[in-house]
Coordinates of C-alpha atoms in Angstrom, one line a residue:
Chain A
X1 CA 5.0 -59.2 -0.2
X2 CA 1.3 -58.2 -0.2
X3 CA 1.0 -59.7 3.3
X4 CA 4.0 -57.8 4.5
X5 CA 2.7 -54.5 3.3
X6 CA -0.7 -55.2 4.8
X7 CA 0.7 -56.3 8.2
X8 CA 3.0 -53.2 8.2
X9 CA 0.0 -50.9 7.5
X10 CA -2.0 -52.5 10.3
X11 CA 0.9 -52.0 12.6
X12 CA 1.3 -48.4 11.6
X13 CA -2.4 -47.8 12.3
X14 CA -2.0 -49.4 15.7
X15 CA 1.0 -47.3 16.5
X16 CA -0.5 -44.1 15.3
X17 CA -3.7 -44.6 17.4
X18 CA -1.9 -45.7 20.6
X19 CA 1.5 -43.8 20.6
X20 CA 2.5 -40.2 19.9
X21 CA 5.6 -39.5 17.7
X22 CA 8.5 -38.5 20.0
X23 CA 8.7 -34.9 18.6
X24 CA 5.0 -34.3 19.4
X25 CA 5.4 -35.7 22.9
X26 CA 8.4 -33.5 23.4
X27 CA 6.4 -30.5 22.2
X28 CA 3.6 -31.2 24.7
X29 CA 6.1 -31.7 27.5
X30 CA 7.7 -28.3 26.7
X31 CA 4.2 -26.8 26.7
X32 CA 3.6 -28.2 30.1
X33 CA 6.8 -26.7 31.4
X34 CA 5.9 -23.2 30.2
X35 CA 2.3 -23.3 31.5
X36 CA 2.0 -21.5 34.8
X37 CA -1.7 -21.5 35.4
X38 CA -3.0 -24.4 37.3
X39 CA -6.0 -25.0 35.0
X40 CA -3.9 -25.2 31.9
X41 CA -1.1 -27.2 33.5
X42 CA -3.5 -29.8 35.0
X43 CA -5.1 -30.3 31.5
X44 CA -1.6 -30.9 30.0
X45 CA -0.8 -33.3 32.9
X46 CA -4.0 -35.2 32.1
X47 CA -3.1 -35.3 28.4
X48 CA 0.5 -36.7 29.1
X49 CA -0.7 -39.2 31.6
X50 CA -3.4 -40.4 29.2
X51 CA -0.8 -40.8 26.5
X52 CA 1.4 -42.8 28.8
X53 CA -1.4 -45.2 29.9
X54 CA -2.6 -45.6 26.3
X55 CA 0.9 -46.6 25.3
X56 CA 1.3 -49.1 28.2
X57 CA -2.0 -50.8 27.5
X58 CA -1.8 -50.4 23.7
X59 CA -5.2 -48.6 23.6
X60 CA -6.2 -45.7 21.4
X61 CA -5.3 -42.5 23.2
X62 CA -8.4 -40.8 21.9
X63 CA -11.8 -42.5 21.1
X64 CA -11.8 -40.4 17.9
X65 CA -9.4 -42.6 15.9
X66 CA -10.1 -40.4 12.9
X67 CA -10.5 -40.7 9.2
X68 CA -7.5 -42.5 7.9
X69 CA -5.0 -41.2 5.3
X70 CA -1.9 -42.9 3.9
X71 CA 1.0 -40.9 2.5
X72 CA 2.9 -43.2 0.2
X73 CA 6.3 -42.7 -1.5
X74 CA 6.4 -45.5 -4.0
X75 CA 9.9 -46.3 -5.5
X76 CA 10.3 -47.3 -9.2
X77 CA 11.6 -50.7 -8.3
X78 CA 9.1 -51.7 -5.6
X79 CA 7.3 -54.9 -6.7
X80 CA 3.7 -53.7 -5.8
X81 CA 2.0 -50.9 -7.8
X82 CA -1.7 -50.8 -8.5
X83 CA -2.5 -53.4 -5.9
X84 CA -1.5 -51.0 -3.1
X85 CA -4.9 -49.4 -2.7
X86 CA -6.6 -52.7 -2.1
X87 CA -3.9 -53.8 0.3
X88 CA -4.3 -50.6 2.4
X89 CA -8.1 -51.0 2.4
X90 CA -7.7 -54.5 3.7
X91 CA -5.3 -53.2 6.4
X92 CA -7.7 -50.5 7.4
X93 CA -10.5 -53.1 7.9
X94 CA -8.3 -55.3 9.9
X95 CA -6.9 -52.5 12.1
X96 CA -10.5 -51.4 12.8
X97 CA -11.1 -54.9 14.3
X98 CA -7.8 -55.6 15.8
X99 CA -6.7 -52.3 17.5
X100 CA -9.7 -51.6 17.6
X101 CA -10.4 -48.3 15.9
X102 CA -13.8 -46.6 16.0
X103 CA -15.7 -46.9 12.7
X104 CA -15.6 -43.4 11.4
X105 CA -16.6 -43.7 7.7
X106 CA -20.2 -42.6 7.3
X107 CA -21.9 -43.0 4.0
X108 CA -24.2 -40.2 2.7
X109 CA -27.1 -42.6 2.3
X110 CA -26.2 -45.8 4.1
X111 CA -25.0 -44.6 7.5
X112 CA -21.8 -45.8 9.2
X113 CA -20.0 -48.4 7.0
X114 CA -18.6 -50.0 10.2
X115 CA -15.1 -50.7 8.9
X116 CA -13.6 -47.2 8.2
X117 CA -13.8 -47.9 4.4
X118 CA -16.1 -45.8 2.2
X119 CA -17.4 -45.8 -1.3
X120 CA -15.5 -45.1 -4.5
X121 CA -12.0 -45.6 -2.9
X122 CA -11.8 -42.2 -1.3
X123 CA -11.7 -43.4 2.3
X124 CA -9.1 -44.4 3.5
X125 CA -7.4 -41.7 1.4
X126 CA -4.1 -42.3 -0.4
X127 CA -1.6 -39.6 -1.3
X128 CA 0.8 -41.2 -3.7
X129 CA 4.2 -39.9 -4.7
X130 CA 6.3 -41.7 -7.3
X131 CA 10.0 -41.7 -6.4
X132 CA 13.3 -43.1 -7.4
X133 CA 14.7 -46.2 -5.8
X134 CA 13.1 -49.6 -4.9
X135 CA 11.5 -48.9 -1.5
X136 CA 8.0 -48.2 -0.3
X137 CA 7.7 -45.5 2.4
X138 CA 4.4 -45.5 4.1
X139 CA 2.9 -43.0 6.6
X140 CA -0.4 -43.7 8.3
X141 CA -2.2 -40.6 9.5
X142 CA -5.6 -40.7 11.3
X143 CA -7.2 -37.3 11.8
X144 CA -10.0 -36.6 14.3
X145 CA -13.2 -34.8 13.4
X146 CA -13.0 -32.1 16.1
X147 CA -9.9 -30.5 14.7
X148 CA -10.8 -31.2 11.1
X149 CA -14.1 -29.2 11.6
X150 CA -12.1 -26.1 12.3
X151 CA -10.0 -26.1 9.1
X152 CA -10.3 -23.0 6.9
X153 CA -9.9 -22.2 3.2
X154 CA -9.5 -18.6 2.1
X155 CA -9.4 -17.6 -1.6
X156 CA -8.0 -14.2 -0.9
X157 CA -7.6 -11.3 -3.3
X158 CA -3.9 -11.1 -4.2
X159 CA -4.1 -7.4 -3.3
X160 CA -4.2 -8.1 0.4
X161 CA -0.7 -9.5 0.2
X162 CA 1.2 -11.2 3.0
X163 CA -0.6 -9.2 5.6
X164 CA -3.9 -10.6 4.4
X165 CA -2.4 -14.1 4.6
X166 CA -1.3 -13.6 8.2
X167 CA -4.7 -12.1 9.1
X168 CA -6.5 -15.1 7.7
X169 CA -4.4 -17.6 9.7
X170 CA -4.9 -15.6 12.9
X171 CA -8.7 -15.4 12.2
X172 CA -8.8 -19.2 11.6
X173 CA -7.1 -20.1 14.8
X174 CA -9.2 -17.6 16.8
X175 CA -12.4 -19.1 15.4
X176 CA -11.2 -22.6 16.2
X177 CA -11.0 -21.5 19.8
X178 CA -11.4 -24.5 22.2
X179 CA -13.2 -26.6 19.6
X180 CA -10.3 -28.6 18.2
X181 CA -8.6 -29.6 21.5
X182 CA -5.7 -27.2 21.8
X183 CA -2.7 -26.9 22.1
X184 CA -2.7 -27.2 18.3
X185 CA -0.2 -27.8 15.6
X186 CA -1.2 -25.4 12.9
X187 CA -0.6 -26.3 9.3
X188 CA -0.7 -23.6 6.7
X189 CA -0.6 -23.9 2.9
X190 CA -0.2 -20.8 0.7
X191 CA -0.6 -20.8 -3.0
X192 CA -1.3 -23.5 -5.5
X193 CA -5.1 -23.6 -5.8
X194 CA -8.1 -24.3 -3.6
X195 CA -7.2 -28.0 -3.3
X196 CA -3.4 -27.7 -3.3
X197 CA -3.2 -25.2 -0.4
X198 CA -5.4 -27.5 1.8
X199 CA -3.2 -30.5 0.8
X200 CA 0.0 -28.5 1.7
X201 CA -1.5 -27.4 5.0
X202 CA -2.2 -31.0 5.9
X203 CA 1.1 -32.2 4.7
X204 CA 2.8 -29.4 6.8
X205 CA 1.5 -31.3 9.9
X206 CA 3.9 -34.1 9.1
X207 CA 7.0 -32.0 9.4
X208 CA 8.8 -32.7 12.8
X209 CA 7.8 -30.3 15.6
X210 CA 10.3 -27.5 15.9
X211 CA 11.7 -27.9 12.4
X212 CA 11.4 -24.7 10.3
X213 CA 10.7 -24.3 6.6
X214 CA 14.1 -24.4 4.7
X215 CA 13.3 -21.0 3.1
X216 CA 14.3 -18.4 5.8
X217 CA 11.5 -16.0 4.7
X218 CA 8.9 -18.7 5.2
X219 CA 10.6 -19.7 8.5
X220 CA 10.4 -16.1 9.7
X221 CA 6.7 -16.1 8.8
X222 CA 6.2 -19.3 10.8
X223 CA 7.9 -17.8 13.9
X224 CA 5.8 -14.6 13.6
X225 CA 2.5 -16.4 13.2
X226 CA 3.3 -18.9 16.0
X227 CA 3.9 -15.9 18.3
X228 CA 0.7 -14.2 17.2
X229 CA -1.6 -17.2 17.5
X230 CA -0.2 -17.8 21.0
X231 CA -0.9 -14.1 21.9
X232 CA -4.6 -14.9 21.2
X233 CA -4.6 -16.6 24.6
X234 CA -7.0 -19.5 23.8
X235 CA -4.7 -21.7 25.9
X236 CA -4.8 -25.4 26.7
X237 CA -8.3 -26.8 26.1
X238 CA -9.5 -23.2 25.6
X239 CA -9.2 -22.4 29.3
X240 CA -7.1 -19.3 28.7
X241 CA -3.8 -20.7 30.2
X242 CA -0.7 -22.1 28.5
X243 CA 0.1 -22.3 24.8
X244 CA -2.6 -22.2 22.1
X245 CA -0.2 -23.8 19.5
X246 CA 3.0 -25.8 20.1
X247 CA 4.1 -25.2 16.6
X248 CA 3.1 -23.8 13.2
X249 CA 4.3 -25.0 9.8
X250 CA 3.9 -23.3 6.5
X251 CA 4.3 -24.8 3.0
X252 CA 4.3 -22.6 -0.1
X253 CA 3.4 -23.2 -3.8
X254 CA 3.2 -20.8 -6.7
X255 CA -0.3 -19.3 -7.3
X256 CA -2.4 -18.1 -10.2
X257 CA -2.0 -14.3 -10.7
X258 CA -5.6 -13.8 -9.8
X259 CA -5.7 -16.0 -6.7
X260 CA -4.1 -16.1 -3.3
X261 CA -5.3 -19.4 -1.8
X262 CA -4.6 -20.0 1.9
X263 CA -5.4 -23.3 3.6
X264 CA -5.3 -23.8 7.4
X265 CA -5.4 -27.3 8.7
X266 CA -5.3 -27.7 12.5
X267 CA -4.3 -30.7 14.4
X268 CA -5.5 -31.3 18.0
X269 CA -2.8 -32.0 20.6
X270 CA -2.9 -35.7 19.5
X271 CA -1.0 -35.2 16.2
X272 CA -0.9 -38.9 15.3
X273 CA 1.1 -40.5 12.5
X274 CA 3.5 -43.5 12.1
X275 CA 5.9 -44.3 9.4
X276 CA 7.6 -47.4 7.9
X277 CA 10.0 -48.2 5.1
X278 CA 9.7 -51.5 3.2
X279 CA 12.6 -52.6 1.0
X280 CA 11.9 -54.5 -2.3
X281 CA 12.9 -57.7 -0.5
X282 CA 10.3 -57.2 2.2
X283 CA 12.5 -55.9 5.0
X284 CA 10.4 -53.6 7.2
X285 CA 11.8 -50.7 9.2
X286 CA 9.4 -48.8 11.5
X287 CA 10.7 -45.2 11.9
X288 CA 10.3 -43.7 15.3
X289 CA 11.1 -40.1 15.8
X290 CA 13.5 -39.6 18.9
Chain M
X1 CA -13.1 -27.0 45.6
X2 CA -13.2 -30.7 44.9
X3 CA -16.5 -32.6 45.1
X4 CA -17.3 -36.3 44.9
X5 CA -21.0 -36.6 43.9
X6 CA -23.4 -39.5 43.4
X7 CA -26.3 -39.7 40.9
X8 CA -29.1 -38.7 41.1
X9 CA -27.5 -35.4 42.2
X10 CA -30.0 -33.2 44.1
X11 CA -30.5 -29.6 43.0
X12 CA -29.4 -28.3 46.4
X13 CA -26.0 -29.9 46.0
X14 CA -25.7 -28.9 42.4
X15 CA -26.3 -25.2 43.2
X16 CA -23.3 -25.2 45.5
X17 CA -20.9 -25.9 42.5
X18 CA -19.1 -22.9 41.0
X19 CA -17.0 -22.4 37.9
X20 CA -13.5 -23.7 38.6
X21 CA -14.6 -26.5 41.0
X22 CA -13.5 -30.1 40.3
X23 CA -16.1 -32.9 40.3
X24 CA -15.8 -36.7 40.4
X25 CA -19.1 -38.4 39.7
X26 CA -20.3 -41.9 40.7
X27 CA -23.5 -43.5 39.6
X28 CA -25.0 -43.4 36.1
X29 CA -24.0 -41.5 33.0
X30 CA -25.4 -41.8 29.5
X31 CA -23.7 -41.0 26.3
X32 CA -25.5 -38.8 23.8
X33 CA -24.2 -36.9 20.8
X34 CA -25.9 -35.1 17.9
X35 CA -28.2 -37.9 16.6
X36 CA -29.2 -39.1 20.1
X37 CA -30.1 -35.5 21.1
X38 CA -32.2 -35.1 18.0
X39 CA -34.0 -38.4 18.5
X40 CA -34.6 -37.9 22.2
X41 CA -36.1 -34.5 21.6
X42 CA -38.3 -35.8 18.8
X43 CA -39.6 -38.5 21.1
X44 CA -40.2 -36.0 23.9
X45 CA -42.0 -33.6 21.6
X46 CA -44.3 -36.3 20.4
X47 CA -45.2 -37.0 24.0
X48 CA -43.2 -40.3 24.1
X49 CA -40.8 -41.6 26.7
X50 CA -37.1 -42.4 26.6
X51 CA -36.0 -45.9 27.3
X52 CA -34.4 -44.5 30.6
X53 CA -34.7 -41.7 33.1
X54 CA -32.0 -39.0 32.8
X55 CA -33.2 -37.0 35.8
X56 CA -30.3 -36.1 38.2
X57 CA -27.8 -38.1 36.1
X58 CA -24.9 -37.2 33.8
X59 CA -25.3 -36.8 30.0
X60 CA -22.0 -37.5 28.4
X61 CA -21.0 -36.0 24.9
X62 CA -19.1 -39.1 23.9
X63 CA -18.9 -41.5 21.0
X64 CA -16.9 -44.4 22.5
X65 CA -14.9 -47.2 21.0
X66 CA -16.6 -50.4 22.4
X67 CA -15.7 -54.0 22.1
X68 CA -17.9 -57.0 22.6
X69 CA -16.2 -59.7 24.7
X70 CA -18.4 -62.8 25.2
X71 CA -21.9 -61.4 25.6
X72 CA -20.7 -58.3 27.3
X73 CA -19.8 -54.8 26.0
X74 CA -16.5 -53.4 27.2
X75 CA -15.2 -49.8 26.9
X76 CA -12.0 -49.4 25.0
X77 CA -11.8 -45.6 24.7
X78 CA -14.4 -43.1 25.8
X79 CA -13.2 -39.5 25.9
X80 CA -15.4 -36.4 25.3
X81 CA -16.5 -35.1 22.0
X82 CA -16.9 -31.4 21.0
X83 CA -19.9 -30.2 23.0
X84 CA -20.5 -27.1 20.9
X85 CA -22.3 -29.2 18.3
X86 CA -25.0 -30.0 20.8
X87 CA -25.6 -26.3 21.6
X88 CA -28.5 -26.2 19.2
X89 CA -30.3 -28.9 21.3
X90 CA -29.0 -28.6 24.9
X91 CA -31.3 -26.0 26.4
X92 CA -34.4 -27.9 25.3
X93 CA -32.8 -31.2 26.3
X94 CA -32.0 -29.9 29.8
X95 CA -35.6 -28.6 30.2
X96 CA -37.1 -31.9 28.9
X97 CA -35.0 -34.5 30.8
X98 CA -33.5 -32.5 33.8
X99 CA -30.0 -34.1 33.9
X100 CA -27.7 -32.8 36.7
X101 CA -24.5 -32.6 34.6
X102 CA -23.7 -32.2 30.9
X103 CA -20.2 -33.7 30.4
X104 CA -18.1 -32.9 27.4
X105 CA -15.2 -30.8 26.1
X106 CA -14.7 -27.4 24.5
X107 CA -17.4 -25.8 26.5
X108 CA -20.9 -24.6 25.5
X109 CA -22.7 -21.3 24.8
X110 CA -25.2 -18.8 26.1
X111 CA -28.3 -20.9 25.6
X112 CA -26.9 -23.8 27.6
X113 CA -25.7 -21.4 30.3
X114 CA -29.2 -20.0 30.7
X115 CA -30.8 -23.4 30.8
X116 CA -28.3 -24.5 33.5
X117 CA -29.2 -21.4 35.5
X118 CA -32.9 -21.9 35.1
X119 CA -33.2 -25.7 35.6
X120 CA -30.2 -26.4 37.8
X121 CA -27.6 -28.1 35.8
X122 CA -23.8 -27.7 35.3
X123 CA -21.3 -28.4 32.6
X124 CA -18.3 -30.6 33.5
X125 CA -15.3 -30.2 31.2
X126 CA -13.2 -33.3 30.7
X127 CA -9.7 -33.1 29.0
X128 CA -10.4 -33.4 25.3
X129 CA -8.9 -36.6 23.8
X130 CA -8.0 -38.1 27.1
X131 CA -10.1 -41.2 26.3
X132 CA -8.2 -43.7 28.4
X133 CA -8.3 -41.6 31.6
X134 CA -12.0 -41.1 31.1
X135 CA -12.6 -44.8 30.5
X136 CA -10.8 -45.6 33.8
X137 CA -13.8 -44.2 35.7
X138 CA -16.3 -46.4 33.9
X139 CA -17.0 -49.6 35.9
X140 CA -19.3 -51.4 33.5
X141 CA -21.8 -51.0 30.7
X142 CA -25.3 -51.2 32.1
X143 CA -27.3 -51.0 28.9
X144 CA -27.2 -49.7 25.4
X145 CA -30.1 -48.2 23.4
X146 CA -30.5 -47.3 19.7
X147 CA -27.3 -49.1 18.8
X148 CA -28.8 -50.7 15.7
X149 CA -30.3 -47.5 14.4
X150 CA -27.6 -44.9 15.3
X151 CA -24.4 -46.9 15.4
X152 CA -21.6 -47.2 17.9
X153 CA -20.6 -43.6 18.3
X154 CA -24.1 -42.1 18.3
X155 CA -26.2 -44.4 20.4
X156 CA -27.0 -44.2 24.1
X157 CA -24.5 -46.1 26.2
X158 CA -25.5 -46.3 29.8
X159 CA -22.3 -46.5 32.0
X160 CA -22.0 -47.2 35.7
X161 CA -19.2 -44.9 36.8
X162 CA -17.1 -44.5 39.9
X163 CA -15.2 -41.3 40.6
X164 CA -15.5 -40.4 37.0
X165 CA -13.4 -37.3 36.3
X166 CA -11.8 -35.0 37.2
X167 CA -14.3 -32.7 35.5
X168 CA -13.8 -29.0 35.7
X169 CA -17.0 -27.0 36.1
X170 CA -16.9 -24.4 33.4
X171 CA -20.7 -23.6 33.4
X172 CA -22.4 -23.4 36.8
X173 CA -26.0 -22.9 37.7
X174 CA -25.5 -19.2 38.5
X175 CA -24.9 -17.9 35.0
X176 CA -21.1 -18.2 34.9
X177 CA -19.3 -19.7 31.9
X178 CA -15.5 -19.9 31.9
X179 CA -14.9 -20.9 28.3
X180 CA -17.3 -18.2 27.0
X181 CA -15.3 -15.6 29.0
X182 CA -12.1 -16.8 27.5
X183 CA -13.6 -16.8 24.0
X184 CA -14.7 -13.1 24.4
X185 CA -11.2 -12.2 25.6
X186 CA -9.7 -14.0 22.6
X187 CA -11.9 -12.1 20.2
X188 CA -10.9 -8.8 21.7
X189 CA -7.2 -9.7 21.6
X190 CA -7.6 -10.8 18.0
X191 CA -8.9 -7.4 17.0
X192 CA -5.9 -5.8 18.6
X193 CA -3.5 -8.2 16.9
X194 CA -5.1 -7.6 13.5
X195 CA -5.0 -3.9 13.9
X196 CA -1.2 -3.9 14.7
X197 CA -0.4 -6.4 11.9
X198 CA 2.0 -5.3 9.2

């Protein structure tokens, strides 16, 4: 069973580096259709052609194969528990060799570790959710440095209200400008605390493109902010043409009365992730959107 | 206009390029990111020499994925990295080593624009993240320097390229900078959006 989980994780890392999820691809295709300017349109054509060739040759679509996170939903009856971390670390090392991935884990004192694994068990990062049932659901998500560098955290004063939240998100995307490879998917987390809102913002990136938050008030906020960040006119690759963002997702948590935390996590056009479900008997289903 | 150029690119040719032109480059380009810029400038300031001549060539902001097959290095993926991080070095780098093209993504700022104007250099914008397209123009790896010390993404990879591109000229040698103009428009627009926000 350990081998099955390890092999599956290697496969997910390979898929996420070399193929885009169907909903992301569709979002980029729609972006191309509505881009009139020749500069923006040609950039989107380069992007889509690049993705196509990467898929055909099974090569990483971007040389920045990111820092790796795994989102795990671990069922009560699944036979592996605490060994999971070690298995996923092994899978990361193997994928770095086999795909190959660029070594992106740099130690504070020792330099690049060479295998995408860092000290103290933090990289690759595991987000673990304990759930009912006997399955293991595994999502591999590499995230590149360029778009991670333009993330923003705001510990706003509650007095600024919803208007302050909107202003913070618009400011964050405007500051990101061309630096994180637009068109973007913008993830926003509101509430919780300084760590929770950032986690929610990152998690929001995993929601399928085009799907709205089930709360109609949050959904309306998503629509409004998506329209506003596109009005900024950053455009594809920051060249001023075509969409700045192809979607914007918001997740909300309760907050402390004295705090209004807002997290903005931005993904480059290459929003990469891959998902699999493993049954307790070791049957593996790789989920592909569309 | 579309240009197919060969390194070393002469200044006269370079000065013809304008913002919005497309360039395909053949010859030699060398990767250099944050650490390589810092190290190269330190060597220059001490009066030392780089292991290779950059004059008239392309300097590529790129940390590639490489693989060793037999005794030979092969390119797996080699798209551009965010050039803005090199803005703190690039004007001194251009002055010291006189490359013809700085190649990257995201664009660069005022200091680089002034250095391009003064010393005759342009900025070629490659589609960010399009690592496989970029790698297609790389024919072979001619040499690698500082690999041991700086690691795979940060060291100097010397690539022989053929029709490498297309690169969109977003900074020319006449003081024009396309992404800077867009950035200024975005900031003005942002002020208007924030003012109207409810």
